[in-house]
PDB file of C-alpha atoms in Angstrom:
ATOM      1  CA  UNK A   1      57.379  47.243 102.070  1.00 91.00           C
ATOM      2  CA  UNK A   2      59.136  50.276 103.356  1.00 92.00           C
ATOM      3  CA  UNK A   3      59.346  48.791 106.745  1.00 93.00           C
ATOM      4  CA  UNK A   4      60.775  45.526 105.461  1.00 93.00           C
ATOM      5  CA  UNK A   5      63.416  47.530 103.417  1.00 95.00           C
ATOM      6  CA  UNK A   6      64.200  49.672 106.487  1.00 95.00           C
ATOM      7  CA  UNK A   7      64.725  46.497 108.681  1.00 96.00           C
ATOM      8  CA  UNK A   8      67.152  45.110 105.978  1.00 95.00           C
ATOM      9  CA  UNK A   9      68.835  48.423 105.821  1.00 96.00           C
ATOM     10  CA  UNK A  10      68.142  48.779 102.098  1.00 96.00           C
ATOM     11  CA  UNK A  11      67.704  52.285 100.862  1.00 95.00           C
ATOM     12  CA  UNK A  12      66.656  51.581  97.119  1.00 94.00           C
ATOM     13  CA  UNK A  13      65.759  48.385  95.345  1.00 94.00           C
ATOM     14  CA  UNK A  14      64.533  46.998  91.968  1.00 94.00           C
ATOM     15  CA  UNK A  15      60.850  46.097  92.223  1.00 94.00           C
ATOM     16  CA  UNK A  16      59.494  43.005  90.369  1.00 96.00           C
ATOM     17  CA  UNK A  17      55.788  42.309  90.943  1.00 96.00           C
ATOM     18  CA  UNK A  18      53.029  40.112  89.583  1.00 96.00           C
ATOM     19  CA  UNK A  19      49.292  39.928  89.876  1.00 93.00           C
ATOM     20  CA  UNK A  20      48.133  41.569  93.134  1.00 90.00           C
ATOM     21  CA  UNK A  21      51.774  42.536  93.710  1.00 94.00           C
ATOM     22  CA  UNK A  22      51.446  45.018  91.098  1.00 94.00           C
ATOM     23  CA  UNK A  23      48.944  46.893  93.037  1.00 92.00           C
ATOM     24  CA  UNK A  24      51.181  46.793  96.172  1.00 93.00           C
ATOM     25  CA  UNK A  25      54.190  47.742  94.235  1.00 93.00           C
ATOM     26  CA  UNK A  26      52.406  50.709  92.500  1.00 92.00           C
ATOM     27  CA  UNK A  27      51.265  52.173  95.807  1.00 91.00           C
ATOM     28  CA  UNK A  28      54.893  51.819  97.071  1.00 93.00           C
ATOM     29  CA  UNK A  29      56.392  53.345  94.049  1.00 90.00           C
ATOM     30  CA  UNK A  30      53.947  56.351  94.368  1.00 89.00           C
ATOM     31  CA  UNK A  31      54.487  56.874  98.118  1.00 90.00           C
ATOM     32  CA  UNK A  32      58.285  56.260  98.058  1.00 90.00           C
ATOM     33  CA  UNK A  33      59.506  57.218  94.529  1.00 84.00           C
ATOM     34  CA  UNK A  34      63.061  57.581  95.570  1.00 89.00           C
ATOM     35  CA  UNK A  35      63.388  54.097  96.951  1.00 93.00           C
ATOM     36  CA  UNK A  36      62.678  52.142  93.832  1.00 91.00           C
ATOM     37  CA  UNK A  37      65.284  52.036  90.893  1.00 91.00           C
ATOM     38  CA  UNK A  38      63.431  50.057  88.362  1.00 92.00           C
ATOM     39  CA  UNK A  39      59.876  48.697  88.396  1.00 94.00           C
ATOM     40  CA  UNK A  40      58.619  45.577  86.694  1.00 96.00           C
ATOM     41  CA  UNK A  41      54.824  44.870  86.621  1.00 96.00           C
ATOM     42  CA  UNK A  42      53.762  41.480  85.332  1.00 97.00           C
ATOM     43  CA  UNK A  43      50.380  40.581  83.849  1.00 95.00           C
ATOM     44  CA  UNK A  44      47.754  42.397  85.909  1.00 93.00           C
ATOM     45  CA  UNK A  45      46.502  45.900  85.493  1.00 90.00           C
ATOM     46  CA  UNK A  46      46.348  48.281  88.245  1.00 91.00           C
ATOM     47  CA  UNK A  47      42.899  49.254  89.599  1.00 88.00           C
ATOM     48  CA  UNK A  48      41.970  52.833  88.448  1.00 87.00           C
ATOM     49  CA  UNK A  49      44.767  53.052  85.876  1.00 89.00           C
ATOM     50  CA  UNK A  50      43.669  53.452  82.272  1.00 88.00           C
ATOM     51  CA  UNK A  51      40.611  51.722  80.832  1.00 88.00           C
ATOM     52  CA  UNK A  52      39.901  49.998  84.236  1.00 86.00           C
ATOM     53  CA  UNK A  53      36.120  49.791  83.595  1.00 87.00           C
ATOM     54  CA  UNK A  54      36.750  48.125  80.156  1.00 88.00           C
ATOM     55  CA  UNK A  55      39.251  45.656  81.705  1.00 87.00           C
ATOM     56  CA  UNK A  56      36.588  44.555  84.233  1.00 86.00           C
ATOM     57  CA  UNK A  57      34.251  43.579  81.250  1.00 87.00           C
ATOM     58  CA  UNK A  58      36.599  40.653  80.458  1.00 85.00           C
ATOM     59  CA  UNK A  59      34.553  37.470  81.268  1.00 83.00           C
ATOM     60  CA  UNK A  60      37.694  35.987  82.928  1.00 81.00           C
ATOM     61  CA  UNK A  61      37.871  38.798  85.405  1.00 84.00           C
ATOM     62  CA  UNK A  62      34.368  38.557  87.030  1.00 85.00           C
ATOM     63  CA  UNK A  63      35.948  37.768  90.367  1.00 84.00           C
ATOM     64  CA  UNK A  64      36.990  41.335  90.702  1.00 81.00           C
ATOM     65  CA  UNK A  65      33.442  42.386  91.276  1.00 81.00           C
ATOM     66  CA  UNK A  66      32.584  39.221  93.295  1.00 83.00           C
ATOM     67  CA  UNK A  67      32.424  40.474  96.937  1.00 79.00           C
ATOM     68  CA  UNK A  68      30.194  40.679  99.853  1.00 82.00           C
ATOM     69  CA  UNK A  69      28.199  38.471 102.165  1.00 86.00           C
ATOM     70  CA  UNK A  70      25.959  36.802  99.630  1.00 89.00           C
ATOM     71  CA  UNK A  71      28.965  35.919  97.431  1.00 86.00           C
ATOM     72  CA  UNK A  72      30.747  34.654 100.473  1.00 84.00           C
ATOM     73  CA  UNK A  73      27.855  32.290 101.425  1.00 88.00           C
ATOM     74  CA  UNK A  74      27.764  31.133  97.729  1.00 89.00           C
ATOM     75  CA  UNK A  75      31.491  30.147  97.996  1.00 85.00           C
ATOM     76  CA  UNK A  76      31.266  28.578 101.434  1.00 84.00           C
ATOM     77  CA  UNK A  77      31.966  24.905 101.270  1.00 84.00           C
ATOM     78  CA  UNK A  78      32.957  25.219  97.501  1.00 83.00           C
ATOM     79  CA  UNK A  79      36.359  26.894  98.001  1.00 79.00           C
ATOM     80  CA  UNK A  80      38.083  24.453  95.793  1.00 80.00           C
ATOM     81  CA  UNK A  81      35.797  25.088  92.862  1.00 82.00           C
ATOM     82  CA  UNK A  82      36.196  28.814  93.249  1.00 82.00           C
ATOM     83  CA  UNK A  83      40.055  28.678  93.390  1.00 79.00           C
ATOM     84  CA  UNK A  84      40.502  25.914  90.823  1.00 81.00           C
ATOM     85  CA  UNK A  85      39.287  28.321  88.035  1.00 80.00           C
ATOM     86  CA  UNK A  86      42.238  30.565  88.710  1.00 80.00           C
ATOM     87  CA  UNK A  87      44.693  27.756  88.069  1.00 76.00           C
ATOM     88  CA  UNK A  88      42.776  26.140  85.240  1.00 78.00           C
ATOM     89  CA  UNK A  89      41.319  28.982  83.170  1.00 76.00           C
ATOM     90  CA  UNK A  90      44.125  31.534  83.355  1.00 77.00           C
ATOM     91  CA  UNK A  91      46.828  29.417  81.630  1.00 72.00           C
ATOM     92  CA  UNK A  92      46.972  29.051  77.903  1.00 69.00           C
ATOM     93  CA  UNK A  93      45.411  25.885  76.328  1.00 62.00           C
ATOM     94  CA  UNK A  94      47.614  22.719  76.727  1.00 60.00           C
ATOM     95  CA  UNK A  95      48.461  22.828  73.017  1.00 51.00           C
ATOM     96  CA  UNK A  96      50.279  26.068  73.665  1.00 53.00           C
ATOM     97  CA  UNK A  97      51.680  25.446  77.056  1.00 53.00           C
ATOM     98  CA  UNK A  98      51.725  21.682  77.639  1.00 51.00           C
ATOM     99  CA  UNK A  99      51.914  21.263  81.299  1.00 53.00           C
ATOM    100  CA  UNK A 100      49.643  19.667  84.009  1.00 51.00           C
ATOM    101  CA  UNK A 101      46.870  21.922  85.328  1.00 53.00           C
ATOM    102  CA  UNK A 102      48.058  23.508  88.429  1.00 52.00           C
ATOM    103  CA  UNK A 103      45.061  22.271  90.581  1.00 54.00           C
ATOM    104  CA  UNK A 104      46.316  18.561  90.218  1.00 57.00           C
ATOM    105  CA  UNK A 105      49.841  19.434  91.272  1.00 59.00           C
ATOM    106  CA  UNK A 106      51.087  18.733  94.938  1.00 61.00           C
ATOM    107  CA  UNK A 107      52.002  22.413  95.329  1.00 59.00           C
ATOM    108  CA  UNK A 108      48.360  23.460  94.561  1.00 62.00           C
ATOM    109  CA  UNK A 109      46.958  20.880  96.852  1.00 63.00           C
ATOM    110  CA  UNK A 110      49.235  22.149  99.708  1.00 60.00           C
ATOM    111  CA  UNK A 111      48.274  25.760  99.001  1.00 57.00           C
ATOM    112  CA  UNK A 112      44.600  25.027  99.139  1.00 60.00           C
ATOM    113  CA  UNK A 113      45.108  23.124 102.444  1.00 62.00           C
ATOM    114  CA  UNK A 114      46.749  26.157 103.997  1.00 57.00           C
ATOM    115  CA  UNK A 115      45.251  29.089 102.113  1.00 56.00           C
ATOM    116  CA  UNK A 116      43.527  31.965 104.096  1.00 47.00           C
ATOM    117  CA  UNK A 117      39.887  31.615 104.242  1.00 47.00           C
ATOM    118  CA  UNK A 118      38.087  32.773 101.122  1.00 45.00           C
ATOM    119  CA  UNK A 119      36.052  35.334 103.085  1.00 44.00           C
ATOM    120  CA  UNK A 120      39.272  37.331 103.720  1.00 51.00           C
ATOM    121  CA  UNK A 121      40.100  37.206  99.882  1.00 51.00           C
ATOM    122  CA  UNK A 122      36.555  38.554  99.095  1.00 45.00           C
ATOM    123  CA  UNK A 123      36.780  41.268 101.789  1.00 50.00           C
ATOM    124  CA  UNK A 124      40.076  42.380 100.114  1.00 51.00           C
ATOM    125  CA  UNK A 125      38.407  42.642  96.878  1.00 47.00           C
ATOM    126  CA  UNK A 126      35.616  44.712  98.304  1.00 46.00           C
ATOM    127  CA  UNK A 127      38.266  47.110  99.713  1.00 50.00           C
ATOM    128  CA  UNK A 128      40.035  47.129  96.369  1.00 49.00           C
ATOM    129  CA  UNK A 129      36.777  48.076  94.622  1.00 49.00           C
ATOM    130  CA  UNK A 130      36.389  51.164  96.887  1.00 47.00           C
ATOM    131  CA  UNK A 131      39.778  52.487  95.816  1.00 49.00           C
ATOM    132  CA  UNK A 132      39.763  51.814  92.064  1.00 48.00           C
ATOM    133  CA  UNK A 133      39.002  55.455  91.277  1.00 51.00           C
ATOM    134  CA  UNK A 134      41.871  56.863  93.401  1.00 50.00           C
ATOM    135  CA  UNK A 135      45.041  55.587  91.664  1.00 58.00           C
ATOM    136  CA  UNK A 136      47.541  58.308  90.881  1.00 64.00           C
ATOM    137  CA  UNK A 137      49.890  58.549  88.136  1.00 64.00           C
ATOM    138  CA  UNK A 138      53.565  57.779  88.646  1.00 62.00           C
ATOM    139  CA  UNK A 139      55.787  60.787  88.868  1.00 55.00           C
ATOM    140  CA  UNK A 140      58.325  61.710  86.121  1.00 48.00           C
ATOM    141  CA  UNK A 141      61.048  61.176  88.755  1.00 47.00           C
ATOM    142  CA  UNK A 142      59.876  57.703  89.577  1.00 56.00           C
ATOM    143  CA  UNK A 143      61.645  54.546  88.350  1.00 65.00           C
ATOM    144  CA  UNK A 144      61.931  53.236  84.905  1.00 73.00           C
ATOM    145  CA  UNK A 145      58.948  50.765  84.150  1.00 90.00           C
ATOM    146  CA  UNK A 146      58.719  47.507  82.307  1.00 95.00           C
ATOM    147  CA  UNK A 147      55.261  46.303  81.780  1.00 96.00           C
ATOM    148  CA  UNK A 148      55.164  42.426  80.896  1.00 97.00           C
ATOM    149  CA  UNK A 149      52.174  40.412  79.652  1.00 96.00           C
ATOM    150  CA  UNK A 150      51.647  36.719  78.921  1.00 95.00           C
ATOM    151  CA  UNK A 151      51.135  36.324  75.357  1.00 94.00           C
ATOM    152  CA  UNK A 152      47.874  34.442  75.903  1.00 91.00           C
ATOM    153  CA  UNK A 153      46.878  36.772  78.790  1.00 92.00           C
ATOM    154  CA  UNK A 154      47.186  40.626  78.821  1.00 93.00           C
ATOM    155  CA  UNK A 155      50.049  40.597  76.312  1.00 94.00           C
ATOM    156  CA  UNK A 156      50.901  43.974  74.917  1.00 95.00           C
ATOM    157  CA  UNK A 157      47.910  45.384  76.619  1.00 93.00           C
ATOM    158  CA  UNK A 158      49.829  45.666  79.851  1.00 95.00           C
ATOM    159  CA  UNK A 159      52.191  48.324  78.535  1.00 95.00           C
ATOM    160  CA  UNK A 160      49.224  50.080  76.809  1.00 93.00           C
ATOM    161  CA  UNK A 161      47.448  50.367  80.287  1.00 92.00           C
ATOM    162  CA  UNK A 162      50.561  51.274  82.210  1.00 92.00           C
ATOM    163  CA  UNK A 163      51.215  54.171  79.787  1.00 92.00           C
ATOM    164  CA  UNK A 164      48.068  55.930  81.192  1.00 91.00           C
ATOM    165  CA  UNK A 165      50.198  56.228  84.516  1.00 89.00           C
ATOM    166  CA  UNK A 166      53.561  56.943  83.169  1.00 86.00           C
ATOM    167  CA  UNK A 167      55.152  57.760  79.678  1.00 81.00           C
ATOM    168  CA  UNK A 168      58.403  55.811  80.363  1.00 86.00           C
ATOM    169  CA  UNK A 169      56.993  52.324  79.894  1.00 93.00           C
ATOM    170  CA  UNK A 170      58.857  49.586  78.075  1.00 94.00           C
ATOM    171  CA  UNK A 171      56.873  46.720  76.813  1.00 96.00           C
ATOM    172  CA  UNK A 172      57.553  43.011  77.285  1.00 97.00           C
ATOM    173  CA  UNK A 173      55.708  39.767  76.402  1.00 97.00           C
ATOM    174  CA  UNK A 174      56.277  36.318  77.489  1.00 97.00           C
ATOM    175  CA  UNK A 175      55.636  33.920  74.590  1.00 95.00           C
ATOM    176  CA  UNK A 176      53.521  30.689  74.963  1.00 91.00           C
ATOM    177  CA  UNK A 177      52.267  31.897  78.437  1.00 92.00           C
ATOM    178  CA  UNK A 178      49.096  32.799  80.180  1.00 91.00           C
ATOM    179  CA  UNK A 179      48.889  34.518  83.458  1.00 92.00           C
ATOM    180  CA  UNK A 180      51.123  32.200  85.393  1.00 90.00           C
ATOM    181  CA  UNK A 181      54.189  33.161  83.606  1.00 92.00           C
ATOM    182  CA  UNK A 182      56.852  31.777  86.033  1.00 91.00           C
ATOM    183  CA  UNK A 183      55.194  28.346  85.885  1.00 87.00           C
ATOM    184  CA  UNK A 184      54.514  28.337  82.214  1.00 90.00           C
ATOM    185  CA  UNK A 185      57.688  29.937  80.735  1.00 93.00           C
ATOM    186  CA  UNK A 186      60.178  30.848  83.469  1.00 94.00           C
ATOM    187  CA  UNK A 187      63.191  30.949  81.182  1.00 96.00           C
ATOM    188  CA  UNK A 188      61.629  33.773  78.899  1.00 96.00           C
ATOM    189  CA  UNK A 189      60.287  35.595  82.017  1.00 97.00           C
ATOM    190  CA  UNK A 190      63.687  35.638  83.711  1.00 97.00           C
ATOM    191  CA  UNK A 191      65.451  36.643  80.645  1.00 97.00           C
ATOM    192  CA  UNK A 192      63.189  39.642  79.927  1.00 97.00           C
ATOM    193  CA  UNK A 193      63.310  40.834  83.600  1.00 97.00           C
ATOM    194  CA  UNK A 194      67.109  40.404  83.824  1.00 96.00           C
ATOM    195  CA  UNK A 195      67.764  42.267  80.593  1.00 96.00           C
ATOM    196  CA  UNK A 196      65.681  45.224  81.833  1.00 95.00           C
ATOM    197  CA  UNK A 197      67.191  45.294  85.237  1.00 94.00           C
ATOM    198  CA  UNK A 198      70.638  45.255  83.749  1.00 92.00           C
ATOM    199  CA  UNK A 199      69.955  48.068  81.345  1.00 86.00           C
ATOM    200  CA  UNK A 200      71.072  51.703  82.221  1.00 67.00           C
TER     201      UNK A 200
END
């Protein structure tokens, strides 16, 4: 990320991240605290921050510990089954957010056709597991933080978890949304983020 900003001749920037992007953004904010003006983390805890071991006990998050050659062999040839659960189980029930399940949409079909091999994803999770105890707290001089959770996903727990890393954390919640907030309630998500970035 620092290299991209350097190439674009951007010294400082607001950072808005989601899911695995939270982990990337968190590392960047720690390594380059002076380059991020505001930091928005959306609906995914950072490994090693707060009650991480308790977070992993959530049945929906079993994939965080699903890694290694045996697991890779179990998934081989069944990639669609493995990936479908992310689209179909993480959103809220249709009664809350009435939209087609993502696995049936053309964009998901295109993604599945072009996605990186699942083995690389599993190896990433293995590497992530090896670093979960090494997350450092954000410095007092680091940017203002907004932690957003989907109402039917992490919700207010996002801010609770991130306050283990920094005291200056504002809480945000996207109503009628699960994990895929920009697909499920983009209007509310954009409004919350814009209000925070515009604040002094």
